[in-house]
Coordinates of C-alpha atoms and ligand atoms in Angstrom, one line a residue:
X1 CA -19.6 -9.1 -2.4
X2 CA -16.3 -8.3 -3.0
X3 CA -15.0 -4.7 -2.4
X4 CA -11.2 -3.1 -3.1
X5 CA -9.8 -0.8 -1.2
X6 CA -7.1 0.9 -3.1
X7 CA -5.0 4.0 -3.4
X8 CA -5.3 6.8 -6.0
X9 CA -1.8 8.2 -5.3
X10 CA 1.8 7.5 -3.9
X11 CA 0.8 5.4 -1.4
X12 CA 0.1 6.5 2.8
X13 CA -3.2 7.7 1.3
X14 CA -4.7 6.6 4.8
X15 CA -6.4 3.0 3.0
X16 CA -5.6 1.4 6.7
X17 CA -8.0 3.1 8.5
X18 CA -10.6 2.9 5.3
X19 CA -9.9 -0.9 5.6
X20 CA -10.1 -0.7 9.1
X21 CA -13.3 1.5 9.2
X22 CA -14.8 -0.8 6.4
X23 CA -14.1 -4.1 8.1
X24 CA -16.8 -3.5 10.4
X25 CA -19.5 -5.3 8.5
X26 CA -16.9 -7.5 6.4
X27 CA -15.8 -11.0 7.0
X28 CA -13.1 -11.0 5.4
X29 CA -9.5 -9.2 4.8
X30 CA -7.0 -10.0 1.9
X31 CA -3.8 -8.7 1.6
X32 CA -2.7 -9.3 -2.3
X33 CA 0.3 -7.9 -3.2
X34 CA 3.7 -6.2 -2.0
X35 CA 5.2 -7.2 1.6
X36 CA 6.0 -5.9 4.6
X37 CA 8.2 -3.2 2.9
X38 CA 5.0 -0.4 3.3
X39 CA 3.1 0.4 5.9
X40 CA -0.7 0.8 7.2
X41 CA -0.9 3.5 10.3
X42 CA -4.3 2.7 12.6
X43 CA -5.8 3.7 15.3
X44 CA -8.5 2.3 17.8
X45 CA -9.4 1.4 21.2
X46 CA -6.4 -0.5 21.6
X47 CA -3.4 2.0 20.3
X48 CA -1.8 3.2 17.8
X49 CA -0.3 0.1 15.7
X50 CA 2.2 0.1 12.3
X51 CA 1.0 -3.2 10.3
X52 CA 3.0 -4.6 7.5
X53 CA 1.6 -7.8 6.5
X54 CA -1.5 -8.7 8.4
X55 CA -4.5 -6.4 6.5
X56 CA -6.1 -4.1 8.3
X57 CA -9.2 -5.8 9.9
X58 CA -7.0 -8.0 12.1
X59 CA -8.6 -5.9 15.1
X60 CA -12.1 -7.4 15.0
X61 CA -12.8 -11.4 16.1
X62 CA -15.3 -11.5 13.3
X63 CA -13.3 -11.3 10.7
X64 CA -10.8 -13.4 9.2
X65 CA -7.6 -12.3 7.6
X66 CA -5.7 -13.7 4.0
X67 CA -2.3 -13.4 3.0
X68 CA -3.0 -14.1 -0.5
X69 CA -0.9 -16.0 -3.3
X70 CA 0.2 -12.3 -4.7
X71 CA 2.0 -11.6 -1.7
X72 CA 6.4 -11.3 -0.8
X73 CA 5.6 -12.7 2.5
X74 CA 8.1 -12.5 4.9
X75 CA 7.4 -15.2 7.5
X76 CA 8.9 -13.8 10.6
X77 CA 7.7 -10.7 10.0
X78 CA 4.5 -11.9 10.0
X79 CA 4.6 -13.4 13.1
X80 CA 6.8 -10.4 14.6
X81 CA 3.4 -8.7 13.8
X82 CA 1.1 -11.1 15.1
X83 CA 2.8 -11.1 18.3
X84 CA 3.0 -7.2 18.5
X85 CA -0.9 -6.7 18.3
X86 CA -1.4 -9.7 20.8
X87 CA 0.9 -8.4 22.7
X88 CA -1.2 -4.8 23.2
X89 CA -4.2 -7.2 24.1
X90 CA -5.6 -7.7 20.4
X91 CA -7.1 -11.2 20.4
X92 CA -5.2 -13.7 18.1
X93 CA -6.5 -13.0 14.3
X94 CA -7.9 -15.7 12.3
X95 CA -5.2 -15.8 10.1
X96 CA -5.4 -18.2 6.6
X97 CA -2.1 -17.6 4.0
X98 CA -2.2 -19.3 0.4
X99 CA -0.6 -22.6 -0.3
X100 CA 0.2 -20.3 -3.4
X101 CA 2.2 -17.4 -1.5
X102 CA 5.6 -16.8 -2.3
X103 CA 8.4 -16.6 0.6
X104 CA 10.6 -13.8 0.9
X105 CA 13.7 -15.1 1.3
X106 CA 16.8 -14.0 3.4
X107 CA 18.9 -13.1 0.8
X108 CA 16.2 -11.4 -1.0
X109 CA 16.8 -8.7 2.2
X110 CA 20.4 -8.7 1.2
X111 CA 20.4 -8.2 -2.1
X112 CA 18.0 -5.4 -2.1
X113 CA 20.6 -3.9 0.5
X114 CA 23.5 -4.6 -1.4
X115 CA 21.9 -3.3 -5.1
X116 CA 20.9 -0.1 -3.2
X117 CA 24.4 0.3 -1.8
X118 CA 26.2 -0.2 -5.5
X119 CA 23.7 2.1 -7.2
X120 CA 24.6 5.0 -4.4
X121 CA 23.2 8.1 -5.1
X122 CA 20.4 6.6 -8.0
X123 CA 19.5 4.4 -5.7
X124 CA 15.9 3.6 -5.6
X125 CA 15.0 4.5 -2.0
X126 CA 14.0 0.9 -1.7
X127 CA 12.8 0.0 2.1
X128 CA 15.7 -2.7 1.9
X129 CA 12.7 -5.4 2.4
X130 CA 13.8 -7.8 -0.6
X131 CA 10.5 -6.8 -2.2
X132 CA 12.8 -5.9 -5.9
X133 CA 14.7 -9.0 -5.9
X134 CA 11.3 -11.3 -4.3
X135 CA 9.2 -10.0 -7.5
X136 CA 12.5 -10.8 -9.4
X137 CA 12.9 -13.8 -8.8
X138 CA 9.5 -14.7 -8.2
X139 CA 9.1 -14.3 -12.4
X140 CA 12.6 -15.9 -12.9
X141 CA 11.1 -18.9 -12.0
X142 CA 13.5 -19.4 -8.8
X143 CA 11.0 -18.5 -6.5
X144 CA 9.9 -20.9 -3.6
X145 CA 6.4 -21.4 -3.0
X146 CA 4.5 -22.2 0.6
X147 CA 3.4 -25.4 -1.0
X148 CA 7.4 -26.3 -2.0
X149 CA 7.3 -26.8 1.7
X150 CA 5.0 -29.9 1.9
X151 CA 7.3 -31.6 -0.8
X152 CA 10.3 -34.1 -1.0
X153 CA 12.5 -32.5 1.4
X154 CA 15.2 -33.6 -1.5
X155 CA 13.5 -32.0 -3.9
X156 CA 13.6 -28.7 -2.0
X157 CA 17.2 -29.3 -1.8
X158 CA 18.6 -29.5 -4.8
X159 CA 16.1 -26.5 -5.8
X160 CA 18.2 -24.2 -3.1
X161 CA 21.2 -25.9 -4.9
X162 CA 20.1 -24.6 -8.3
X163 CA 18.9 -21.2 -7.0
X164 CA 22.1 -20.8 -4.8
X165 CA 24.2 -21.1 -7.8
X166 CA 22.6 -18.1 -9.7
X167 CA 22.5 -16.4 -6.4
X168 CA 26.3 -17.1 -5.9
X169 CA 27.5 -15.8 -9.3
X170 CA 26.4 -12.1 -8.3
X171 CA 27.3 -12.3 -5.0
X172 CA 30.4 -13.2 -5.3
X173 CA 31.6 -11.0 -8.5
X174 CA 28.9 -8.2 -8.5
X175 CA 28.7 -7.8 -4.6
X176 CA 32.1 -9.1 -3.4
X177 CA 30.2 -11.0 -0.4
X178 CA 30.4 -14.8 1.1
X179 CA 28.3 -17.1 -0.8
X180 CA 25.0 -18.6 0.7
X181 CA 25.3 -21.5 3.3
X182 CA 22.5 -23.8 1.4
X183 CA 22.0 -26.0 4.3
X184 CA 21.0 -23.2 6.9
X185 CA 18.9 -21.9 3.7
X186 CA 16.9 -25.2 4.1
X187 CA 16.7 -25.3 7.5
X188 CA 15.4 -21.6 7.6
X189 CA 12.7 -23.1 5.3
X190 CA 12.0 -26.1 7.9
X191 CA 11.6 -23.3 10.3
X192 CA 9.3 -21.2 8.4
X193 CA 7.0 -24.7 7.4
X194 CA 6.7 -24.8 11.3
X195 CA 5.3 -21.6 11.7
X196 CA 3.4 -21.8 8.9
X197 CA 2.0 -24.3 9.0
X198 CA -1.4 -24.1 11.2
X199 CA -2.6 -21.1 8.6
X200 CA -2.0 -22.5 5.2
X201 CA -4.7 -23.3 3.1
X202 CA -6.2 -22.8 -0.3
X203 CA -7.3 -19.8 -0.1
X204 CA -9.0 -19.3 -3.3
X205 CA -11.1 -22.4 -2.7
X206 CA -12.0 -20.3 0.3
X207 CA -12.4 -17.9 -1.0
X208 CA -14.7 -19.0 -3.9
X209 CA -16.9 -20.3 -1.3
X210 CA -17.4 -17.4 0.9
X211 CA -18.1 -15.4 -2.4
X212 CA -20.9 -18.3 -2.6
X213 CA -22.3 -18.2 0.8
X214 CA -22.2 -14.1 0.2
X215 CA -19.8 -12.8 3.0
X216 CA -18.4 -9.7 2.6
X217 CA -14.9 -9.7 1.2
X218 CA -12.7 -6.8 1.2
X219 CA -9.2 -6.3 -0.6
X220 CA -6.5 -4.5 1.0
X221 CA -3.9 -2.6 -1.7
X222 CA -0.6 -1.5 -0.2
X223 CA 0.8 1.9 -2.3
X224 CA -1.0 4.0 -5.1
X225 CA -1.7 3.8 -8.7
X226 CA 1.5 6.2 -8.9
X227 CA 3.8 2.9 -7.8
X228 CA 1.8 0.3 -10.2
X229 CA 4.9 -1.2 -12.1
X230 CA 3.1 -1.0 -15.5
X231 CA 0.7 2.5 -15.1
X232 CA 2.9 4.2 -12.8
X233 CA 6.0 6.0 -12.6
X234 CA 8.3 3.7 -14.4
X235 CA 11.1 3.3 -12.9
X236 CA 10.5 4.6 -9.7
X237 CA 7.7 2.1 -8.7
X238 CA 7.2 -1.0 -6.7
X239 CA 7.6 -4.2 -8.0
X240 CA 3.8 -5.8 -7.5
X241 CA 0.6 -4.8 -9.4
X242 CA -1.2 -2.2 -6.8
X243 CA -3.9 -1.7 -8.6
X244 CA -7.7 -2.8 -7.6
X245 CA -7.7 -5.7 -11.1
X246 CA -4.7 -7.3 -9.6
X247 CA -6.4 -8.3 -6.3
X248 CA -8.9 -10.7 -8.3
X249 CA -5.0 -12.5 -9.4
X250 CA -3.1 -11.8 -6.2
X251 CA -6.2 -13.5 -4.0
X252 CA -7.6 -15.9 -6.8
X253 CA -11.2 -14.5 -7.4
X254 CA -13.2 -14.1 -10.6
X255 CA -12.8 -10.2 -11.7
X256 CA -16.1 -10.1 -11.8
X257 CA -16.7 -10.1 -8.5
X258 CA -15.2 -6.6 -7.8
X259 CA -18.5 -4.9 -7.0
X260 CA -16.8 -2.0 -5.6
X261 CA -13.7 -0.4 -6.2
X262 CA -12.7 2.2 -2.8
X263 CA -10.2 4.3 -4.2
X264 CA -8.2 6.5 -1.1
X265 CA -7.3 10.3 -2.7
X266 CA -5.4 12.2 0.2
X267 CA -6.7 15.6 0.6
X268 CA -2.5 16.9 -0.1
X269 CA 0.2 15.2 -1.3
X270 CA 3.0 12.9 0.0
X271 CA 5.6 10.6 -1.7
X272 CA 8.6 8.0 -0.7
X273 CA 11.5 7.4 -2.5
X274 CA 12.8 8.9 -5.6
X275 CA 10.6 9.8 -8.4
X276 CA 8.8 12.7 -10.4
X277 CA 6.5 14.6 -7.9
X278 CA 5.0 17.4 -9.5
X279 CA 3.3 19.4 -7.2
X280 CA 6.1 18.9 -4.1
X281 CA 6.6 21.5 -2.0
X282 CA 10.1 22.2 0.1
X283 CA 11.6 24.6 3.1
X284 CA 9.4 25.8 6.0
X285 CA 6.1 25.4 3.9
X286 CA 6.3 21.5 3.5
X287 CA 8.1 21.2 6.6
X288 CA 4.7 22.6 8.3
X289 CA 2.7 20.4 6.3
X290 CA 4.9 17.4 7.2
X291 CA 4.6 18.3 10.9
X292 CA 0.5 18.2 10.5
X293 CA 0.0 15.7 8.5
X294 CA -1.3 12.1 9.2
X295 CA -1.7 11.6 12.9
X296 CA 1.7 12.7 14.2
X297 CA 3.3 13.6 11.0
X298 CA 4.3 11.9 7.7
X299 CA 7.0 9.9 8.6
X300 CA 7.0 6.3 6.9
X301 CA 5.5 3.3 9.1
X302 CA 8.2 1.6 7.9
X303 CA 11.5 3.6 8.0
X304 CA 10.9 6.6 9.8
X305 CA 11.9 8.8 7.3
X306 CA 10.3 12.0 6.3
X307 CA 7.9 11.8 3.5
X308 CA 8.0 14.1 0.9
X309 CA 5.3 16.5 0.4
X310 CA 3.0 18.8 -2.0
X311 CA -0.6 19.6 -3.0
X312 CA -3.3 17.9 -4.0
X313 CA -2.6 17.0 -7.4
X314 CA -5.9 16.9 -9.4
X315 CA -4.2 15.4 -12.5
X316 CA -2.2 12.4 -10.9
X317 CA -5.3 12.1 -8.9
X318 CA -7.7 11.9 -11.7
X319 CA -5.6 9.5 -13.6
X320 CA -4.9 7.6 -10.3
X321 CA -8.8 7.1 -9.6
X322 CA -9.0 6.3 -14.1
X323 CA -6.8 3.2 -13.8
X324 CA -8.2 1.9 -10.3
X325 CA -11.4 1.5 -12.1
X326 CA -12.7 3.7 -8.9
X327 CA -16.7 3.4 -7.9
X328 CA -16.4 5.1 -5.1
X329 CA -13.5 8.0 -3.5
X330 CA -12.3 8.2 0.0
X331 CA -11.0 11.5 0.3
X332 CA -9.0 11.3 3.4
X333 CA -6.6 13.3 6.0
X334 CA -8.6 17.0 4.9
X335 CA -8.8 18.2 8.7
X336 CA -4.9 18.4 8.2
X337 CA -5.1 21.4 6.2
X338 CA -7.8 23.7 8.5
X339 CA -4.4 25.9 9.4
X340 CA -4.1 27.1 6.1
X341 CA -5.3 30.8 5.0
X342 CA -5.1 29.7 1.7
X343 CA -4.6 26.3 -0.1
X344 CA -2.7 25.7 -3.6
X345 CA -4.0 22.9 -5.8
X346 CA -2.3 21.6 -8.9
X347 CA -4.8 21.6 -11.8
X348 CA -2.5 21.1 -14.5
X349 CA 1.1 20.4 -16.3
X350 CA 3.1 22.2 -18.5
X351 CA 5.3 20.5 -21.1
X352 CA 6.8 21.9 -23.3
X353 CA 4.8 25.1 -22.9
X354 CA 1.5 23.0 -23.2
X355 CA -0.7 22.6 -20.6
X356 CA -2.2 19.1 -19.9
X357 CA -4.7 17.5 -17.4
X358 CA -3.4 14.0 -18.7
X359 CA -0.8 12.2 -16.6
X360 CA 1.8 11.5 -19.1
X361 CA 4.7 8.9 -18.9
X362 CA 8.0 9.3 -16.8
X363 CA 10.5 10.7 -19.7
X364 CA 7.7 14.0 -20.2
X365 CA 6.1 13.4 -16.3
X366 CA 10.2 14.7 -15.4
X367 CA 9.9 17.7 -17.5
X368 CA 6.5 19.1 -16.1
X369 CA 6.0 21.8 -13.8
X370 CA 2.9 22.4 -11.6
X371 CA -0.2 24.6 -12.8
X372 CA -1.0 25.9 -9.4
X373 CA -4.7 27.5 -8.5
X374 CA -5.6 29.2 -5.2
X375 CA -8.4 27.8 -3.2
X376 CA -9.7 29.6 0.2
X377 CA -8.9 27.6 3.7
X378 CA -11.4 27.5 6.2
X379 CA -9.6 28.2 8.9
X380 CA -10.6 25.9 11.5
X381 CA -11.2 22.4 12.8
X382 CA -13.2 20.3 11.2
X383 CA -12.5 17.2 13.4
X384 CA -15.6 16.0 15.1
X385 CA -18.0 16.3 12.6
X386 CA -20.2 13.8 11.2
X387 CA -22.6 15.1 8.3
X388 CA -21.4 16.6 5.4
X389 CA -23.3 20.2 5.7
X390 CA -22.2 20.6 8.7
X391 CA -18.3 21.3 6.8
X392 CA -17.7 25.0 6.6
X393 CA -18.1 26.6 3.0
X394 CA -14.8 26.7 1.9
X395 CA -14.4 23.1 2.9
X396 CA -17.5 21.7 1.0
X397 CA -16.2 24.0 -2.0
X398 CA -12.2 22.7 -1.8
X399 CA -14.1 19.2 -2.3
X400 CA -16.6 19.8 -4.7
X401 CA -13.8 21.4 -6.5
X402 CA -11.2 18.2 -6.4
X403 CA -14.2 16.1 -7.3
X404 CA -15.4 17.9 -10.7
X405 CA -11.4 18.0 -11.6
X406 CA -10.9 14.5 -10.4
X407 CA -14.3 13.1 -12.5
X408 CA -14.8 10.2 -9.5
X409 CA -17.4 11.1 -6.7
X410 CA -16.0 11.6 -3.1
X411 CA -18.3 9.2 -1.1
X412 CA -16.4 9.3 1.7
X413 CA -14.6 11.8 3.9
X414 CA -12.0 11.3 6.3
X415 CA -11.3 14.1 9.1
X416 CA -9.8 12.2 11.5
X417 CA -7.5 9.4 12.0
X418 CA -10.5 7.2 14.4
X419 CA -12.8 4.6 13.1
X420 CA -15.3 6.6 13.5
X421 CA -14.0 10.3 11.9
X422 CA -15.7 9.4 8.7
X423 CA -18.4 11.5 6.7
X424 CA -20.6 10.1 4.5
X425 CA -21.9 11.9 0.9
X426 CA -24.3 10.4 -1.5
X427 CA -23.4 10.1 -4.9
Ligands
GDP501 P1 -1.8 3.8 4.2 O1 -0.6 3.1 4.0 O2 -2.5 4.2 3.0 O3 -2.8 3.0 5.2 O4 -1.5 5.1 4.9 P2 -0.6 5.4 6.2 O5 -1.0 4.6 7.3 O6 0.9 5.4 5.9 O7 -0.8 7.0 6.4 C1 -2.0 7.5 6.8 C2 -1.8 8.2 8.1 O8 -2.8 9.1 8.3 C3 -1.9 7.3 9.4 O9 -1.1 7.8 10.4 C4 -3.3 7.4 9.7 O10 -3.6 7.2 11.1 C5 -3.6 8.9 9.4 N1 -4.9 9.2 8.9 C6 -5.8 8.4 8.1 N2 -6.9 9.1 7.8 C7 -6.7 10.3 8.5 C8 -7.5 11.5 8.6 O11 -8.6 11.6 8.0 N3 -7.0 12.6 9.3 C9 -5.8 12.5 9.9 N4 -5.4 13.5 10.6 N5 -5.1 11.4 9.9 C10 -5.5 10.4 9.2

């Protein structure tokens, strides 16, 4: 069986500790899109860790763990990774990554660095992780492919030759730096073959045949619905597919196979990088917020900066869940708001003087302001707690309330950042 784990939002819904939480009784772990430009924050009994790359069940020595063919993979920063869990004592991960993976290239990182740094203030907010110009070129047709490795060394030359020479026309005239060296180019690739090279397999073949022998499969999406290129917020998205039907493309399974679609709603709001953001909140009332949130604040796992915050917002939310194709909602992160007397929710948009509940696109999305209602807090900690009456009132109401707006049951609630802070509801 084949479950997605997936987020409703902006991304840094919490779908690392879901993953983590669910890999329990899985076997195994895909990652199938984006790179190591987000983040997944977990904790467990051997820290605190940041992952980028390697999916979230990379902590148990039953499972085994996929970089799939939809992945920007960033070779030393997946071993960087793999060493900094072993390091802490994690045993080594059973680790497979597609023949079929794209490499992030070095200059990918420079370009993204370099476009960023033209564009100045309408800059992107990119991480600077050569995910834009990966996805790019990736589509262009200049991409190199893990299996490109294990061909005529020749071959792979005169393709960096090729690529170079695009490459070289905009760094040159547009960027005003040194061209690329193509021979350290290919012997970067050598050294990436090397370290590769004990993990690469097909790994939809593998997976097709663990879908056989009925092992439990679980996809990991990196970022939100909000940040899908195509259903999202259009410019100011990522550059991969992050939503559940593109893990079945970015790992090589049958679509049909997606029993169960886990989508992660966070009980508040928080967005990176530039964009439309509704129900965001500023001054000393998101700066409190920002404080509590997460475990230890919302500050990215990958750059450190503060993340932007606001209230739940029940129409980005709803449509979030929609176009996931959600089964199943973890609502996540909802002891962070016990300090609150009282608790805004946004329940609608107005446009134009018209109130909506649909999400619209970017050009009206910039125009609409929040339709705020008051919920009561509950004043308290709700850490701890394991069945779902056992919530105060207020709690169980703020819930039931997000869940009729939302139109997707919450199955799951988070109140904690642990494996084990998890509360389960029936349908
Ligand atoms: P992801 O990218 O979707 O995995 O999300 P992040 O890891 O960026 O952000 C989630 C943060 O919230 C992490 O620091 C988690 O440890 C933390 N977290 C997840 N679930 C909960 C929860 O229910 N309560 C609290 N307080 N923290 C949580």
């Amino acid at each position: 069986m084949v479950k997605a784990i997936v987020g409703a939002n902006w991304g840094d819904e919490g779908k690392g500790k879901i993953t983590d939480m669910l890999a329990q009784d899985a076997d195994i772990i895909i990652r199938f899109q984006g790179g190591a430009n987000a983040g997944h924050t977990i904790v467990n009994k051997y820290g605190k860790f940041a992952l980028h790359t390697l999916p979230s069940g990379v902590f148990y020595d039953h499972t085994t763990s996929i970089i799939g063919n939809g992945v920007a993979l960033n070779v030393p920063k997946l071993f960087e990774e793999v060493r900094s869990i072993t390091d802490k004592g994690v045993p080594m991960p059973k680790l497979l990554v597609s023949d079929r993976a794209q490499m992030v290239m070095p200059y990918h990182i420079d370009f993204d660095k370099f476009e960023e740094e033209r564009l100045g203030k309408n800059s992107f907010g990119s991480t600077k992780s050569g995910i834009a110009p990966f996805y790019s070129d990736k589509y262009s047709k200049i991409g190199f492919q893990v299996s490109e490795l294990y061909g005529d060394p020749e071959d792979l030359k005169a393709k960096i030759s090729r690529v170079a020479e695009i490459k070289n026309a905009m760094l040159v005239n547009l960027y005003h730096k040194p061209a690329l060296d193509e021979t350290e180019l290919f012997n970067t690739l050598m050294e990436y073959k090397k370290m590769l090279d004990p993990y690469v397999c097909d790994t939809s073949a593998y997976l097709w045949k663990a879908i056989q022998d009925g092992k439990t499969i679980l996809l990991e999406g990196q970022l939100g619905s909000l940040k899908d290129p195509d259903h999202g917020i259009y410019p100011m998205v990522t550059s991969s597919s992050t939503l559940a039907a593109y893990g079945a493309i970015g790992a090589g399974i049958p679509p049909y196979e997606i029993k169960q679609i886990v989508t992660v709603c966070k009980a508040y709001s928080s967005a990176v990088g530039a964009g439309a953001f509704v129900s965001e909140i500023f001054g000393d009332e998101a700066d409190e917020l920002r404080r509590r949130g997460g475990d230890g604040g919302e500050y990215g796992a990958t750059t450190g900066r503060p993340r932007r915050m606001g209230w739940f917002d029940c129409v980005a939310s709803k449509y979030g869940c929609r176009i996931q194709g959600t089964t199943d909602v973890a609502f996540t992160v909802l002891d962070v708001l016990g300090y609150l007397d009282e608790i805004p929710v946004c329940v609608g948009y107005e446009i134009d003087g018209k109130v909506t509940t649909d999400f619209p696109t970017t050009v009206k999305l910039e125009k609409a302001k929040p339709v705020l209602k008051t919920l009561p807090g509950w004043k308290c900690d709700i850490r701890g707690i394991k069945r779902y009456e056992e919530l105060p009132e207020n709690c169980r109401k703020y819930i039931e309330f997000i869940e009729e707006q939302i139109g997707f049951p919450i199955t799951l609630i988070s109140n904690g950042p642990g494996r084990d802070d998890i509360i389960y509801r029936k349908k």
